Short mmCIF file of C-alpha atoms in Angstrom, two decimals:
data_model
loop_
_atom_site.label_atom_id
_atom_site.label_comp_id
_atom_site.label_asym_id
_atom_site.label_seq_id
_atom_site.Cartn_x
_atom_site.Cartn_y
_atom_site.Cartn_z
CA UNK Q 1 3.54 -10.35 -16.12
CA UNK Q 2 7.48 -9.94 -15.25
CA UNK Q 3 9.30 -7.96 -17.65
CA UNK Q 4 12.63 -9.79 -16.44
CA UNK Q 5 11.04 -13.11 -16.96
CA UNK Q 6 13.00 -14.05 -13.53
CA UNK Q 7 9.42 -15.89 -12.75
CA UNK Q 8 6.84 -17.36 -14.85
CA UNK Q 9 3.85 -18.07 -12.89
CA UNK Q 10 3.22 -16.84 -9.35
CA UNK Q 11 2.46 -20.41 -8.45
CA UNK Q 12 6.54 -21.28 -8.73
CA UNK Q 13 7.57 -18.57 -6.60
CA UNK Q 14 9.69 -18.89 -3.70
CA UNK Q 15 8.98 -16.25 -1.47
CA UNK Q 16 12.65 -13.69 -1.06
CA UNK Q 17 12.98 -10.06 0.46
CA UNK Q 18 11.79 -8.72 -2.35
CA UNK Q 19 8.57 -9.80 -2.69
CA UNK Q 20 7.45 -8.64 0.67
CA UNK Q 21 6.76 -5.21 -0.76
CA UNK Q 22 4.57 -5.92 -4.05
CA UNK Q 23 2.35 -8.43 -2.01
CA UNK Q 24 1.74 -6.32 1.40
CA UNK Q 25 0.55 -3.09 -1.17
CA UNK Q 26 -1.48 -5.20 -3.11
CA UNK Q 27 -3.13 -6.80 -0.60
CA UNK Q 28 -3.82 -3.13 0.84
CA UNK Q 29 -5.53 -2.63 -1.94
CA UNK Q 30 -7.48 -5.62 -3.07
CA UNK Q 31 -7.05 -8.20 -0.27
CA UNK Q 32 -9.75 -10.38 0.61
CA UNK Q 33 -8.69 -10.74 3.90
CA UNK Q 34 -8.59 -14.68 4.25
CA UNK Q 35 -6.15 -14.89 6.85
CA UNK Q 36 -8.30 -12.58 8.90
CA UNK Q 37 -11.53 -14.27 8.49
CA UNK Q 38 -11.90 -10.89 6.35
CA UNK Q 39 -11.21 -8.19 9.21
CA UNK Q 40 -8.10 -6.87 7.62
CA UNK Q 41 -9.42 -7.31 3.69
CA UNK Q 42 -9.06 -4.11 1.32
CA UNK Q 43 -11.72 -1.71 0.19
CA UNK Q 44 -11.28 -3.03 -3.31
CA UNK Q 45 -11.64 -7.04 -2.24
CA UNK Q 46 -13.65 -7.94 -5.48
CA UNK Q 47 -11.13 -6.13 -8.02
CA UNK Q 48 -9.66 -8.09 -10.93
CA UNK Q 49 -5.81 -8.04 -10.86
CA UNK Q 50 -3.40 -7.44 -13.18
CA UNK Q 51 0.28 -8.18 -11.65
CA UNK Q 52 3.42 -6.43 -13.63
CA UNK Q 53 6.64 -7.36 -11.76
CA UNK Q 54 9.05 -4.86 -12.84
CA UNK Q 55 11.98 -5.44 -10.13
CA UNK Q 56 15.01 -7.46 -11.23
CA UNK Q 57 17.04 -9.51 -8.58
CA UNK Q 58 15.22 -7.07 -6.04
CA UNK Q 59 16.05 -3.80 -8.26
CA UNK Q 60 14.05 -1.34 -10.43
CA UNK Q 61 15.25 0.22 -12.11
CA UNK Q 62 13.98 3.41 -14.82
CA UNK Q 63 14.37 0.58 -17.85
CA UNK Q 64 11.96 -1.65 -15.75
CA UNK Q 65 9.58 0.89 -14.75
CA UNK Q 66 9.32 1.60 -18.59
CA UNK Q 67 9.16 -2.03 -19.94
CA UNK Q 68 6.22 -1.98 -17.23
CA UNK Q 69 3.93 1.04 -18.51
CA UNK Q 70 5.10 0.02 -21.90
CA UNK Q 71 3.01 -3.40 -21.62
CA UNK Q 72 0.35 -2.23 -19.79
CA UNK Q 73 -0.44 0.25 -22.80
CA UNK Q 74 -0.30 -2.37 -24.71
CA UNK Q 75 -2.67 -4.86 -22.76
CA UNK Q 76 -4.96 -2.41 -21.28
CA UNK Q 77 -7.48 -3.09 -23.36
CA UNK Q 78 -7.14 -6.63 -23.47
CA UNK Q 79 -7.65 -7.10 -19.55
CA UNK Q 80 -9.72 -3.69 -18.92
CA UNK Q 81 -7.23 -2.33 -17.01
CA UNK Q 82 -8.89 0.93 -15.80
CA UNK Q 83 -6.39 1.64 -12.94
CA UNK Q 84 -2.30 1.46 -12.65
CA UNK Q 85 -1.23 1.99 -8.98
CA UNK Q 86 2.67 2.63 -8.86
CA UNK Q 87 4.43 1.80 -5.50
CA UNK Q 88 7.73 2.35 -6.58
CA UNK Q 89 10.18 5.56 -8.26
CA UNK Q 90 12.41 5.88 -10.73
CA UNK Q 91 16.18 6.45 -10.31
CA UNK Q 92 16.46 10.34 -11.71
CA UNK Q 93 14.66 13.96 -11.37
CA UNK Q 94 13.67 15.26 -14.03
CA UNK Q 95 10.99 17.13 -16.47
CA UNK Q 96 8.16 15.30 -18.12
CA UNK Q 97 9.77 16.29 -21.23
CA UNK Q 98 12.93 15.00 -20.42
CA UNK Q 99 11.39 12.10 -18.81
CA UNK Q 100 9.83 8.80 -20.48
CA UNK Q 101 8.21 7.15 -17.36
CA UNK Q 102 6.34 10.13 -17.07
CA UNK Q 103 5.47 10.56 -20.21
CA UNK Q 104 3.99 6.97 -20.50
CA UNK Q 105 2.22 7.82 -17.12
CA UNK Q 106 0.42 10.77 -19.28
CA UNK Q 107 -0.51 8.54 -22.18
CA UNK Q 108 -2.03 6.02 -19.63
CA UNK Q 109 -4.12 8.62 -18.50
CA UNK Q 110 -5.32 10.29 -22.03
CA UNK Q 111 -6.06 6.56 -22.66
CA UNK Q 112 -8.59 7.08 -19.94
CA UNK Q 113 -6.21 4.88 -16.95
CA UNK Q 114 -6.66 6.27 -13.66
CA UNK Q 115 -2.88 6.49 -12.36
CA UNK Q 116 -2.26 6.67 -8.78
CA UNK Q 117 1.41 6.87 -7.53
CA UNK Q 118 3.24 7.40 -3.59
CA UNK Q 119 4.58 10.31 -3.35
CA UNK Q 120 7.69 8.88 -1.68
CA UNK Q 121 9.37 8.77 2.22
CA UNK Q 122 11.29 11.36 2.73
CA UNK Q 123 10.06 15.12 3.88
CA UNK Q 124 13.44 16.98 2.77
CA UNK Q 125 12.92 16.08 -1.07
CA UNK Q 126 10.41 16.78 -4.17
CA UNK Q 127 8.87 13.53 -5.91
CA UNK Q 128 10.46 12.57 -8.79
CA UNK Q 129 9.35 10.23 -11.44
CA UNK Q 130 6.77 8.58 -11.98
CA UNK Q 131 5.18 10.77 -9.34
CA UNK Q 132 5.60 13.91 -10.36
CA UNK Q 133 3.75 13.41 -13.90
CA UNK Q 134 1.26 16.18 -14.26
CA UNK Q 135 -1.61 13.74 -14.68
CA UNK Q 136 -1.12 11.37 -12.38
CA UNK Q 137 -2.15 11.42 -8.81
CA UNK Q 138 0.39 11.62 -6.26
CA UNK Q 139 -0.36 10.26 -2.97
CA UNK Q 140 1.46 11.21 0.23
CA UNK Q 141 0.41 10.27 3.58
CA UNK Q 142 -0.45 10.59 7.05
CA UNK Q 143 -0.62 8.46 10.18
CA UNK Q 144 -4.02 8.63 12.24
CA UNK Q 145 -1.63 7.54 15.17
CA UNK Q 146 -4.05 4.49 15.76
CA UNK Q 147 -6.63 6.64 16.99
CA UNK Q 148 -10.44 7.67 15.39
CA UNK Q 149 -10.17 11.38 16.72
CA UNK Q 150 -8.77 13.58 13.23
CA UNK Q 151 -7.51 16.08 15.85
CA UNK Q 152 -4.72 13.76 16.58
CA UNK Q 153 -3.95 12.87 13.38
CA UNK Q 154 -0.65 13.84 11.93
CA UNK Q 155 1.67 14.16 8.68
CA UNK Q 156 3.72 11.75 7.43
CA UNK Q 157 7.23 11.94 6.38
CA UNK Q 158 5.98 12.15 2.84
CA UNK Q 159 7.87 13.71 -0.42
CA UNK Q 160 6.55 17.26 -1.24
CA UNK Q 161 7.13 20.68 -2.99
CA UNK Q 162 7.82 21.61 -6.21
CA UNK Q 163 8.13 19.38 -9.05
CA UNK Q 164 11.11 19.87 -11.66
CA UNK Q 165 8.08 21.10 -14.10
CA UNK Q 166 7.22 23.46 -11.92
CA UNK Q 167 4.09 21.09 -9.95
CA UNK Q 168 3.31 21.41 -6.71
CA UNK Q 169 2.68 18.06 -4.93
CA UNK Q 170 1.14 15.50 -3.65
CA UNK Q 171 -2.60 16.37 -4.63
CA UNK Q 172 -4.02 14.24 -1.15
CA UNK Q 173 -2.34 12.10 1.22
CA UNK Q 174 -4.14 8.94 2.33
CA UNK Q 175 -3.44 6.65 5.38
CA UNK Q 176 0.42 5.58 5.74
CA UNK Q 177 0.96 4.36 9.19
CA UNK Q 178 -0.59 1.64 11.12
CA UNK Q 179 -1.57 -0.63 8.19
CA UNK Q 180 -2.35 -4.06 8.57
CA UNK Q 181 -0.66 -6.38 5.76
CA UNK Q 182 0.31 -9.93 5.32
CA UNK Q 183 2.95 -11.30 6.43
CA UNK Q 184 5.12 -13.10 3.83
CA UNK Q 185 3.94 -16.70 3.59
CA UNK Q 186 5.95 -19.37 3.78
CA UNK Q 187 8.88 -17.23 5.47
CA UNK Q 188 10.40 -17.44 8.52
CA UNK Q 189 9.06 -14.67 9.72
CA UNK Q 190 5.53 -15.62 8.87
CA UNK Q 191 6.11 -18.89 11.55
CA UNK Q 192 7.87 -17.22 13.74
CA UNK Q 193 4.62 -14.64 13.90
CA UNK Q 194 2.34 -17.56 14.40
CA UNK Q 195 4.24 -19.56 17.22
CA UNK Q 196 4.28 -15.70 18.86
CA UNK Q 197 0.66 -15.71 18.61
CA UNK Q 198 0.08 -19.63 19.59
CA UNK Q 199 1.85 -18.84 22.67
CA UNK Q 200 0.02 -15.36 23.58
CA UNK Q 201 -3.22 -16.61 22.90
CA UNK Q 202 -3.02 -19.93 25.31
CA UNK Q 203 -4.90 -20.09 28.46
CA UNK Q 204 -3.06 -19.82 31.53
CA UNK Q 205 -3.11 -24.25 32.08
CA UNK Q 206 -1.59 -24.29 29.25
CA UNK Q 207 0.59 -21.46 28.87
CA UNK Q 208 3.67 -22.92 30.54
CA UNK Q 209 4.19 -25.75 28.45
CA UNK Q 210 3.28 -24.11 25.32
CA UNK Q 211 6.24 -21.19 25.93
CA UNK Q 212 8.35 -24.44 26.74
CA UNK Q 213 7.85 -26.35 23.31
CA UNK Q 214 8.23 -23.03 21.68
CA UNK Q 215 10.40 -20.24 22.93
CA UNK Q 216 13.33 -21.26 21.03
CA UNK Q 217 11.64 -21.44 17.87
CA UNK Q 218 9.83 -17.95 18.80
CA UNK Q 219 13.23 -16.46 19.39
CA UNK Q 220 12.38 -15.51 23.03
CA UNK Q 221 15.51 -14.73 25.02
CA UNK Q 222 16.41 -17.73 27.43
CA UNK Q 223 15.87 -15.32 30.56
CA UNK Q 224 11.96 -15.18 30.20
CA UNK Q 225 12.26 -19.22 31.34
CA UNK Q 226 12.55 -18.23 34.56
CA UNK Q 227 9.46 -15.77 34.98
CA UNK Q 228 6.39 -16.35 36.34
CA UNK Q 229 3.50 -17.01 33.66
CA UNK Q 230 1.67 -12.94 33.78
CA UNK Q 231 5.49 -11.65 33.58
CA UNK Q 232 6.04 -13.57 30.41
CA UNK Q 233 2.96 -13.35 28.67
CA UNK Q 234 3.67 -9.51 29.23
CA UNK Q 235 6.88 -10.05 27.50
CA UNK Q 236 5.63 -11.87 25.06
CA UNK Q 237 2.93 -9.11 24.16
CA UNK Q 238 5.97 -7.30 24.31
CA UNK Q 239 7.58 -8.98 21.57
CA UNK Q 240 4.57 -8.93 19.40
CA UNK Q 241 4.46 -5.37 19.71
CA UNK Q 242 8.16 -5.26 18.68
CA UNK Q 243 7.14 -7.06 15.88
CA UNK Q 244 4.40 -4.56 14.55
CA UNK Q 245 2.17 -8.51 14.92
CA UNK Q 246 -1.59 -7.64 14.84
CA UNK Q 247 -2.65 -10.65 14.28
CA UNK Q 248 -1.51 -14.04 13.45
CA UNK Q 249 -0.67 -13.39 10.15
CA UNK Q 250 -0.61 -9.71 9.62
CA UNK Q 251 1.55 -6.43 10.75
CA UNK Q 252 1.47 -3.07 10.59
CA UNK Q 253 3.72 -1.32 7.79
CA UNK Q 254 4.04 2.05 6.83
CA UNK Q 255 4.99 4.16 4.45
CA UNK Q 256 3.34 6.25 0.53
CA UNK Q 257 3.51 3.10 -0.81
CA UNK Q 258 0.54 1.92 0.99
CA UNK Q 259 -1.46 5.26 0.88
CA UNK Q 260 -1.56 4.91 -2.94
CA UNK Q 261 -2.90 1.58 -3.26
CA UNK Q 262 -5.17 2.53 -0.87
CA UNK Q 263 -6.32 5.79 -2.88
CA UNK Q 264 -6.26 3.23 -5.59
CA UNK Q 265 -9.33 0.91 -3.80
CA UNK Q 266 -11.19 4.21 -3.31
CA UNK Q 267 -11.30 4.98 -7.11
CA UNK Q 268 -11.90 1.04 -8.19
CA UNK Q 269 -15.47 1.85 -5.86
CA UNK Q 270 -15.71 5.09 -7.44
CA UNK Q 271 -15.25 3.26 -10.95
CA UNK Q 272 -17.90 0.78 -9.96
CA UNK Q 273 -20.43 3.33 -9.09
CA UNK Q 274 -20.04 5.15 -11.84
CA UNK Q 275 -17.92 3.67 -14.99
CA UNK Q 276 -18.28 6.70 -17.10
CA UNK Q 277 -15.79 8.68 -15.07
CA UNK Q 278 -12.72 10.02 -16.73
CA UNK Q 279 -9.71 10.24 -15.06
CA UNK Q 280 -9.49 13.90 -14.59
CA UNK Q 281 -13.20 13.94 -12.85
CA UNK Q 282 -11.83 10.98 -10.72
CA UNK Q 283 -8.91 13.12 -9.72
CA UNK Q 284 -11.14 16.02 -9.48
CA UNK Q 285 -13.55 14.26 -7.15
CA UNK Q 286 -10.81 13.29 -5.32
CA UNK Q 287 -9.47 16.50 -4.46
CA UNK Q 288 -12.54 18.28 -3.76
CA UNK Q 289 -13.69 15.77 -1.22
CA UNK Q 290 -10.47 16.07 0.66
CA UNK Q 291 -10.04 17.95 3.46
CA UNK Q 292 -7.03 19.57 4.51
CA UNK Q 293 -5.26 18.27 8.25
CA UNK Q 294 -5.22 21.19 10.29
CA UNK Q 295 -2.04 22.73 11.77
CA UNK Q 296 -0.13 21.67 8.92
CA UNK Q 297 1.49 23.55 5.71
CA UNK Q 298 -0.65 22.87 2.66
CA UNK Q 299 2.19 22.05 0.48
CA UNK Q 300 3.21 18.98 2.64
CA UNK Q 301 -0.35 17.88 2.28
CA UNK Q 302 -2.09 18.83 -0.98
CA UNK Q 303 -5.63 19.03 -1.17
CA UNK Q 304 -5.50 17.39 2.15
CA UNK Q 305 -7.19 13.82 3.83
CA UNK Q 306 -8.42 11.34 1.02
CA UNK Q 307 -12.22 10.79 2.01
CA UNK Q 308 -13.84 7.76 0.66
CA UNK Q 309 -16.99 7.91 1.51
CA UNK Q 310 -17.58 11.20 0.16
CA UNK Q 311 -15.63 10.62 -3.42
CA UNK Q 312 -18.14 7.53 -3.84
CA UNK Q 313 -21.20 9.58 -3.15
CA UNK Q 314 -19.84 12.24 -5.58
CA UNK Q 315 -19.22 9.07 -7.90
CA UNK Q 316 -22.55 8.63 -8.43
CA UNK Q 317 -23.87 12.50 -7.95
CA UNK Q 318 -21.93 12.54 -11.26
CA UNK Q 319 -23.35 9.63 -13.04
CA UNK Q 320 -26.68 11.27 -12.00
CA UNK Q 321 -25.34 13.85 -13.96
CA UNK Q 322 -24.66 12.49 -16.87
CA UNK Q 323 -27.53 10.25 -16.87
CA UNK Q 324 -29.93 12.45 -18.63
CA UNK Q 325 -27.24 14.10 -21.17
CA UNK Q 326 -26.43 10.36 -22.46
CA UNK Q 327 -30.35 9.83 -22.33
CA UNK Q 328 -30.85 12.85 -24.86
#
């Protein structure tokens, strides 16, 4: 759904600027990964979608954001929407009283909507609408600097602090660095990424002549001609690296607006291990399974590192639960 109506069907859209953003944190989310043969496909690959563009020529605006929540009250029954993620903020600070996107955000969640929202990108300011309604849950994030060890992991530059109700957040911070998304189809860009990758991945016969037929195209600077083949496939890697190219048709991005949707995949498992959870024992199972980043302030990080295989298990520890109460 577009509440501009700027474009009917996503099967007449011609890729622009501004659609890099909507598809890379969806496909963080619920990707399945096809241009990967799967590697790179998100933890909630076999969620329905329900699409609300609320950017106009590129903008969104606090009207937008509200048009947005506005219809998905309205259709959330029709579709089963059990989970809004928000990448996005509104224009103004301000109170939940004063403000209507967060007060929509509430309703979503009385009507039992789990809301997830990114905290935002800068460390020298509070978040502001929609993520700093009381109900929601505000995602900042972190960067595991491409590495498995937690003792190297470190904070993002995340919004944080006090909310103009008085709020401290984000409640967790999720994974906000070194994410592997699409890039744009059809984009120059996206060929551009593939030549790069034709060209790194060809055997050393064929290298020469495949640099040849494609530098120009690949952007290479006209210098590299005159290397020897290891020098520039070197530069080449180089280039890809430059790039933030992981593979042929991903890179890494960064930034809240990928540790939310991500948060959000962790809650559509949690919702299909147990369906009976509300959203308050979702968010409470989410902040209890946390844990916090050590050597860094608790206020920048909340309850601390979203854990998903721990939330799941408490998933269904809780429909266990409930089991026998629903039985009697």
């Amino acid at each position: 759904h577009d509440i501009s109506d700027e474009e009917k069907s996503l099967r007449s859209i011609k890729p622009t600027d501004y659609h890099w953003h909507g598809t890379q944190t969806v496909v963080s989310c619920a990707g399945d990964g096809s241009l990967s043969d799967g590697i790179y496909k998100g933890l909630a690959s076999g969620a329905k979608l329900v699409l609300v563009k609320v950017s106009k020529d590129g903008r969104i605006g606090d009207d937008s954001i509200e048009k947005g929540l506005r219809w998905v009250i309205k259709n959330r029954e029709k579709y089963n929407i059990r989970i809004v993620n928000m990448s996005l903020g509104g224009d103004l600070d301000a109170t939940t009283n004063e403000s209507k996107i967060n007060q929509l955000a509430e309703e979503l969640v009385k009507l039992g909507v789990v809301v997830t929202v990114a905290a935002g990108n800068t460390d020298e300011s509070n978040s502001i609408p929609p993520a700093s309604a009381p109900s929601v849950i505000t995602v900042g994030g972190y960067s595991d600097e491409n590495n498995l060890d937690s003792e190297n992991h470190a904070l993002y530059h995340s919004n944080f602090g006090e909310t103009a109700d008085g709020l401290i957040k984000p409640e967790i911070i999720a994974p906000a660095m070194f994410i592997a998304a699409p890039i744009l189809p059809e984009t120059k860009d996206y060929k551009t990424a593939e030549i790069l990758s034709e060209i790194a991945n060809a055997p050393d016969y064929s290298f020469r002549q495949t640099f040849l037929d494609n530098w120009q195209t690949a952007e290479l600077p006209e210098y590299i001609l005159s290397t020897d083949v290891n020098t520039a496939r070197s530069l080449v890697e180089d280039e890809l690296t430059k790039r933030k190219i992981v593979a042929t048709h991903y890179q890494h991005v960064d930034g809240t607006s990928f540790a939310a949707p991500i948060t959000a995949s962790v809650v559509a498992q949690m919702l299909e291990a147990n369906p009976k959870l509300t959203p308050t024992i979702v968010k409470n199972i989410l902040i209890s399974t946390a844990s916090r980043l050590a050597n860094f302030r608790a206020i920048r990080q909340g309850f601390g590192v979203l854990n998903a295989n721990l939330a799941v298990a408490e998933a269904i520890k809780e429909l266990l639960a409930i089991a026998p109460l629903a039985d009697s």
